[in-house]
Tab-separated table of C-alpha atoms and ligand atoms in Angstrom:
chain	number	residue	atom	x	y	z
A	1	MET	CA	-20.700	8.809	22.350
A	2	ASN	CA	-22.709	9.269	19.172
A	3	GLN	CA	-23.691	7.005	16.148
A	4	ILE	CA	-22.160	7.499	12.837
A	5	GLN	CA	-24.273	6.885	9.730
A	6	SER	CA	-21.844	6.519	6.964
A	7	ILE	CA	-18.138	5.520	6.684
A	8	THR	CA	-15.594	5.247	3.877
A	9	GLU	CA	-12.561	3.136	3.225
A	10	GLU	CA	-10.521	6.334	3.435
A	11	ASN	CA	-12.069	7.183	6.918
A	12	LEU	CA	-11.101	3.812	8.222
A	13	LYS	CA	-7.531	4.050	6.772
A	14	ASP	CA	-7.071	7.446	8.366
A	15	PHE	CA	-8.360	6.102	11.717
A	16	LEU	CA	-5.908	3.263	11.560
A	17	THR	CA	-3.076	5.647	10.832
A	18	CYS	CA	-3.681	7.833	13.928
A	19	PRO	CA	-7.056	8.414	15.719
A	20	TYR	CA	-5.867	11.933	16.520
A	21	LYS	CA	-5.155	12.955	13.012
A	22	PHE	CA	-8.239	11.316	11.897
A	23	TYR	CA	-10.138	13.503	14.367
A	24	PHE	CA	-8.532	16.709	13.273
A	25	GLU	CA	-9.269	16.103	9.702
A	26	VAL	CA	-12.657	14.725	9.949
A	27	PHE	CA	-14.273	16.323	12.901
A	28	GLU	CA	-12.414	19.551	13.323
A	29	LYS	CA	-12.317	20.044	9.429
A	30	LYS	CA	-8.675	21.033	9.802
A	31	LYS	CA	-6.912	21.339	6.466
A	32	ARG	CA	-5.384	18.191	5.235
A	33	SER	CA	-1.973	18.733	3.728
A	34	ILE	CA	-0.950	16.567	0.815
A	35	ASN	CA	2.133	14.519	1.417
A	36	TRP	CA	4.270	12.603	-1.008
A	37	ARG	CA	2.661	9.289	-0.382
A	38	GLN	CA	-0.677	10.654	-1.399
A	39	VAL	CA	0.686	12.291	-4.569
A	40	VAL	CA	2.541	8.938	-5.444
A	41	GLN	CA	-0.557	6.930	-4.837
A	42	HIS	CA	-2.388	9.261	-7.388
A	43	VAL	CA	0.382	8.612	-10.021
A	44	VAL	CA	0.198	4.967	-9.310
A	45	ASN	CA	-3.723	4.918	-9.782
A	46	LYS	CA	-3.558	6.871	-12.976
A	47	VAL	CA	-1.017	4.428	-14.421
A	48	VAL	CA	-3.047	1.321	-13.505
A	49	TYR	CA	-6.187	2.762	-14.719
A	50	SER	CA	-4.745	3.931	-18.136
A	51	PHE	CA	-2.858	0.551	-18.397
A	52	PHE	CA	-6.013	-1.588	-17.921
A	53	GLN	CA	-7.953	0.697	-20.286
A	54	LEU	CA	-5.708	-0.443	-23.191
A	55	PRO	CA	-6.401	-3.169	-25.512
A	56	ALA	CA	-4.628	-6.427	-24.403
A	57	GLN	CA	-2.143	-6.220	-27.282
A	58	HIS	CA	-0.858	-2.933	-25.996
A	59	ARG	CA	-0.544	-3.934	-22.454
A	60	HIS	CA	3.204	-4.543	-22.087
A	61	SER	CA	6.014	-3.363	-19.818
A	62	GLY	CA	7.212	-0.609	-22.109
A	63	LYS	CA	3.721	0.860	-21.933
A	64	VAL	CA	3.987	0.851	-18.130
A	65	LEU	CA	7.076	2.751	-18.537
A	66	GLY	CA	5.730	5.393	-20.655
A	67	LEU	CA	2.702	5.905	-18.543
A	68	VAL	CA	4.792	6.265	-15.390
A	69	ASP	CA	6.964	8.929	-17.339
A	70	GLU	CA	3.823	10.792	-18.446
A	71	TYR	CA	2.256	11.142	-14.931
A	72	TRP	CA	5.475	11.288	-13.003
A	73	SER	CA	6.480	14.527	-14.790
A	74	LYS	CA	3.952	16.479	-12.995
A	75	VAL	CA	5.404	15.380	-9.506
A	76	SER	CA	7.556	18.013	-7.803
A	77	PRO	CA	10.740	16.788	-6.066
A	78	GLN	CA	9.914	19.468	-3.401
A	79	ILE	CA	7.325	17.382	-1.705
A	80	PHE	CA	9.740	14.717	-0.705
A	81	GLU	CA	12.062	14.726	2.281
A	82	SER	CA	15.126	14.606	0.024
A	83	ARG	CA	16.228	14.269	-3.449
A	84	ILE	CA	17.406	10.661	-2.736
A	85	GLN	CA	13.929	9.839	-1.552
A	86	TYR	CA	12.556	11.264	-4.734
A	87	TYR	CA	14.729	9.197	-6.943
A	88	MET	CA	14.344	6.070	-4.940
A	89	VAL	CA	10.674	6.210	-4.739
A	90	ILE	CA	10.333	6.635	-8.697
A	91	ALA	CA	12.803	3.783	-9.172
A	92	LYS	CA	10.963	1.297	-6.974
A	93	ILE	CA	7.557	2.214	-8.216
A	94	THR	CA	8.453	1.916	-11.702
A	95	ASP	CA	10.274	-1.523	-11.262
A	96	TYR	CA	7.387	-2.945	-9.256
A	97	LEU	CA	4.543	-1.767	-11.384
A	98	MET	CA	6.477	-3.145	-14.491
A	99	GLU	CA	7.025	-6.551	-12.740
A	100	ASN	CA	3.523	-6.694	-11.358
A	101	ILE	CA	0.958	-5.249	-14.023
A	102	HIS	CA	3.172	-6.584	-16.969
A	103	THR	CA	1.816	-9.926	-16.080
A	104	GLU	CA	-1.750	-8.751	-16.611
A	105	SER	CA	-1.158	-8.112	-20.322
A	106	LYS	CA	-3.017	-11.187	-21.823
A	107	LYS	CA	-6.273	-10.994	-19.678
A	108	SER	CA	-9.489	-9.512	-20.512
A	109	PRO	CA	-10.203	-6.061	-19.100
A	110	PRO	CA	-11.353	-6.067	-15.630
A	111	LEU	CA	-15.019	-5.807	-14.720
A	112	PHE	CA	-14.314	-3.063	-12.220
A	113	LEU	CA	-11.653	-0.373	-12.691
A	114	PHE	CA	-11.457	2.218	-9.664
A	115	GLU	CA	-15.208	1.595	-9.285
A	116	LYS	CA	-16.622	3.189	-6.087
A	117	LEU	CA	-19.272	1.242	-4.497
A	118	ASN	CA	-21.744	2.254	-1.663
A	119	THR	CA	-23.920	0.150	0.344
A	120	TYR	CA	-26.022	0.019	3.642
A	121	ILE	CA	-24.726	-2.858	5.813
A	122	GLU	CA	-27.506	-3.821	7.951
A	123	GLU	CA	-25.447	-5.657	10.713
A	124	LEU	CA	-23.309	-2.461	11.219
A	125	ASP	CA	-26.256	0.105	10.635
A	126	VAL	CA	-24.031	2.184	8.607
A	127	ASP	CA	-23.521	3.292	4.817
A	128	LEU	CA	-20.267	1.818	3.730
A	129	SER	CA	-18.216	2.822	0.834
A	130	LEU	CA	-15.290	1.214	-0.866
A	131	THR	CA	-13.364	1.639	-4.224
A	132	PHE	CA	-12.609	-1.612	-6.170
A	133	ASP	CA	-9.274	-0.610	-8.004
A	134	VAL	CA	-9.156	-3.774	-10.184
A	135	ALA	CA	-11.649	-6.636	-9.967
A	136	GLU	CA	-11.472	-9.563	-12.650
A	137	TRP	CA	-14.672	-11.519	-12.923
A	138	SER	CA	-15.473	-14.649	-14.863
A	139	ASP	CA	-17.643	-17.753	-14.563
A	140	SER	CA	-15.135	-19.612	-12.447
A	141	SER	CA	-13.320	-16.656	-10.488
A	142	PHE	CA	-13.479	-13.332	-9.052
A	143	VAL	CA	-10.305	-11.663	-8.183
A	144	ILE	CA	-9.791	-8.236	-6.349
A	145	LYS	CA	-6.484	-6.409	-6.762
A	146	LYS	CA	-5.205	-3.174	-5.401
A	147	TYR	CA	-1.729	-1.418	-5.999
A	148	LEU	CA	-0.572	0.686	-3.091
A	149	VAL	CA	2.431	2.719	-2.505
A	150	ASP	CA	2.792	0.953	0.909
A	151	ALA	CA	0.537	-0.499	3.744
A	152	THR	CA	0.818	-1.437	7.360
A	153	PRO	CA	-0.334	-5.141	8.287
A	154	GLU	CA	-3.437	-3.389	9.827
A	155	MET	CA	-4.386	-1.795	6.564
A	156	LEU	CA	-3.968	-5.137	4.766
A	157	VAL	CA	-6.350	-6.782	7.108
A	158	LEU	CA	-8.786	-3.861	6.668
A	159	TYR	CA	-8.757	-3.886	2.957
A	160	ASN	CA	-9.152	-7.777	2.956
A	161	TYR	CA	-12.165	-7.492	5.153
A	162	LEU	CA	-13.757	-4.599	3.291
A	163	SER	CA	-13.340	-6.498	-0.011
A	164	ILE	CA	-14.839	-9.586	1.392
A	165	VAL	CA	-17.848	-7.872	3.042
A	166	PHE	CA	-18.599	-5.790	-0.018
A	167	SER	CA	-18.289	-8.727	-2.377
A	168	GLU	CA	-20.686	-10.860	-0.401
A	169	LYS	CA	-23.172	-8.039	0.243
A	170	VAL	CA	-23.073	-6.238	-2.993
A	171	LEU	CA	-22.129	-8.767	-5.491
A	172	LYS	CA	-23.448	-11.872	-3.593
A	173	ARG	CA	-20.108	-13.665	-4.444
A	174	THR	CA	-17.098	-14.732	-2.520
A	175	PRO	CA	-13.728	-13.562	-4.095
A	176	LYS	CA	-11.338	-16.218	-5.001
A	177	SER	CA	-8.544	-14.149	-3.881
A	178	VAL	CA	-7.810	-10.409	-2.528
A	179	GLU	CA	-4.410	-9.351	-3.772
A	180	VAL	CA	-2.563	-6.269	-2.735
A	181	VAL	CA	0.734	-5.229	-4.138
A	182	THR	CA	2.793	-2.775	-1.985
A	183	LEU	CA	4.965	-1.006	-4.450
A	184	LEU	CA	7.828	0.364	-2.265
A	185	ASP	CA	8.876	-3.199	-1.189
A	186	GLY	CA	7.625	-5.114	-4.208
A	187	LYS	CA	5.475	-7.557	-2.136
A	188	ARG	CA	2.313	-9.198	-3.352
A	189	HIS	CA	0.014	-10.025	-0.258
A	190	VAL	CA	-2.590	-12.756	-1.288
A	191	PHE	CA	-5.516	-13.355	0.837
A	192	ILE	CA	-7.703	-16.501	0.245
A	193	PRO	CA	-11.110	-16.021	1.812
A	194	THR	CA	-12.698	-18.711	3.799
A	195	PRO	CA	-16.414	-19.258	4.652
A	196	ASP	CA	-15.814	-17.626	8.172
A	197	ASP	CA	-14.393	-14.421	6.673
A	198	LEU	CA	-17.763	-12.703	6.319
A	199	GLN	CA	-18.707	-12.685	9.783
A	200	GLU	CA	-15.130	-12.151	10.961
A	201	GLY	CA	-15.081	-9.026	8.742
A	202	LEU	CA	-18.500	-7.748	10.036
A	203	ASN	CA	-17.120	-8.139	13.478
A	204	TYR	CA	-13.851	-6.371	12.713
A	205	LEU	CA	-15.824	-3.409	11.108
A	206	GLN	CA	-18.333	-3.291	14.091
A	207	VAL	CA	-15.270	-2.894	16.358
A	208	MET	CA	-13.778	-0.140	14.237
A	209	LYS	CA	-17.158	1.637	14.254
A	210	TYR	CA	-17.546	1.490	17.940
A	211	SER	CA	-13.873	2.712	18.219
A	212	ILE	CA	-14.493	5.646	16.030
A	213	GLU	CA	-17.709	6.563	17.932
A	214	ASP	CA	-15.863	6.446	21.315
A	215	PRO	CA	-13.411	9.307	21.361
A	216	SER	CA	-12.455	8.602	25.075
A	217	ASN	CA	-10.295	5.597	23.604
A	218	TYR	CA	-8.633	7.653	21.009
A	219	PHE	CA	-4.767	7.350	21.150
A	220	LYS	CA	-1.907	9.054	19.415
A	221	THR	CA	0.161	6.944	16.997
A	222	ASN	CA	3.640	6.003	17.772
A	223	ASN	CA	4.677	5.862	14.240
A	224	VAL	CA	7.296	8.664	13.987
A	225	ASN	CA	7.171	8.443	10.110
A	226	GLU	CA	3.524	9.376	10.186
A	227	CYS	CA	4.159	12.224	12.716
A	228	LYS	CA	6.867	13.524	10.511
A	229	VAL	CA	4.435	14.505	7.717
A	230	CYS	CA	1.559	15.293	9.804
A	231	PRO	CA	0.357	18.841	9.805
A	232	PHE	CA	-1.328	18.714	13.199
A	233	HIS	CA	1.628	19.026	15.543
A	234	LYS	CA	0.375	22.072	17.236
A	235	GLU	CA	-3.125	20.694	17.842
A	236	CYS	CA	-1.797	17.292	18.741
A	237	ASP	CA	0.357	18.848	21.575
A	238	GLN	CA	-2.437	20.826	22.977
A	239	ASN	CA	-5.277	18.261	22.751
A	240	THR	CA	-5.269	15.241	24.942
A	241	ASN	CA	-8.699	14.673	26.500
A	242	GLU	CA	-10.759	17.229	24.855
A	243	PHE	CA	-12.305	14.836	22.572
A	244	THR	CA	-14.707	13.286	25.165
A	245	SER	CA	-16.364	16.506	25.996
A	246	LYS	CA	-17.158	17.319	22.303
A	247	LYS	CA	-20.263	16.252	20.540
A	248	TYR	CA	-19.171	15.983	16.872
A	249	LEU	CA	-20.730	13.108	15.255
A	250	SER	CA	-24.152	13.137	13.542
B	1	SF4	S1	1.485	14.324	15.237
B	1	SF4	FE1	1.461	12.154	15.271
B	1	SF4	S2	0.245	11.533	16.982
B	1	SF4	FE2	-0.123	13.774	16.476
B	1	SF4	S3	-1.943	13.836	15.145
B	1	SF4	FE3	-0.160	13.723	13.914
B	1	SF4	S4	0.233	11.663	13.436
B	1	SF4	FE4	-1.032	11.749	15.238
């Protein structure tokens, strides 16, 4: 068991998805293949970024449609599992983006737009980084928003705690709410932080850090959808207990 010195939001998400996959990507430096979710998330980020860069009077649902058309045109149907999936994904992403960011048309531009923040967290003894996708700041409120293709309940909890810890530690402010829209099902997940959440968030991140540092507890995901798009089947079949004998963290 070795200590890690820096950790990103991406690392934590990968570890939640499957510790084995995380290991192959991060420590064995095996090539990460691009799957359709990552490509679609990239399109979503481009649309959201471009939309919020527009003056308020130009932020309307027609503009969302135009931006989706522009960025989606570069997406190959080949990366999807089927043609039906390709069409279903574009239809849902377009509908739910229009429904959700359209309501932002009258607001002032966000303070943070895909801003990557990095800070040392003393309680965890680690450098932590997080991207605030959209963060609206005013005298009376601070609201953090994220638009994701999809998210498991564990990822929603992770994002909520990361947002709270970062807001308190870097900006010295408690968010009024943390909102995540998952675009494949159109759900808006709203968290209202309480005074206890900073300590709970630190405890949660501490447990995750210990889990990453102790490979003897790594397990394989039982999410078949993740396995379907995972490039590490061979390594995964071969490898069960080898992690414990390797020194891979610095
Ligand atoms: S095949 Fe499945 S269990 Fe194995 S590393 Fe990939 S996602 Fe994890």
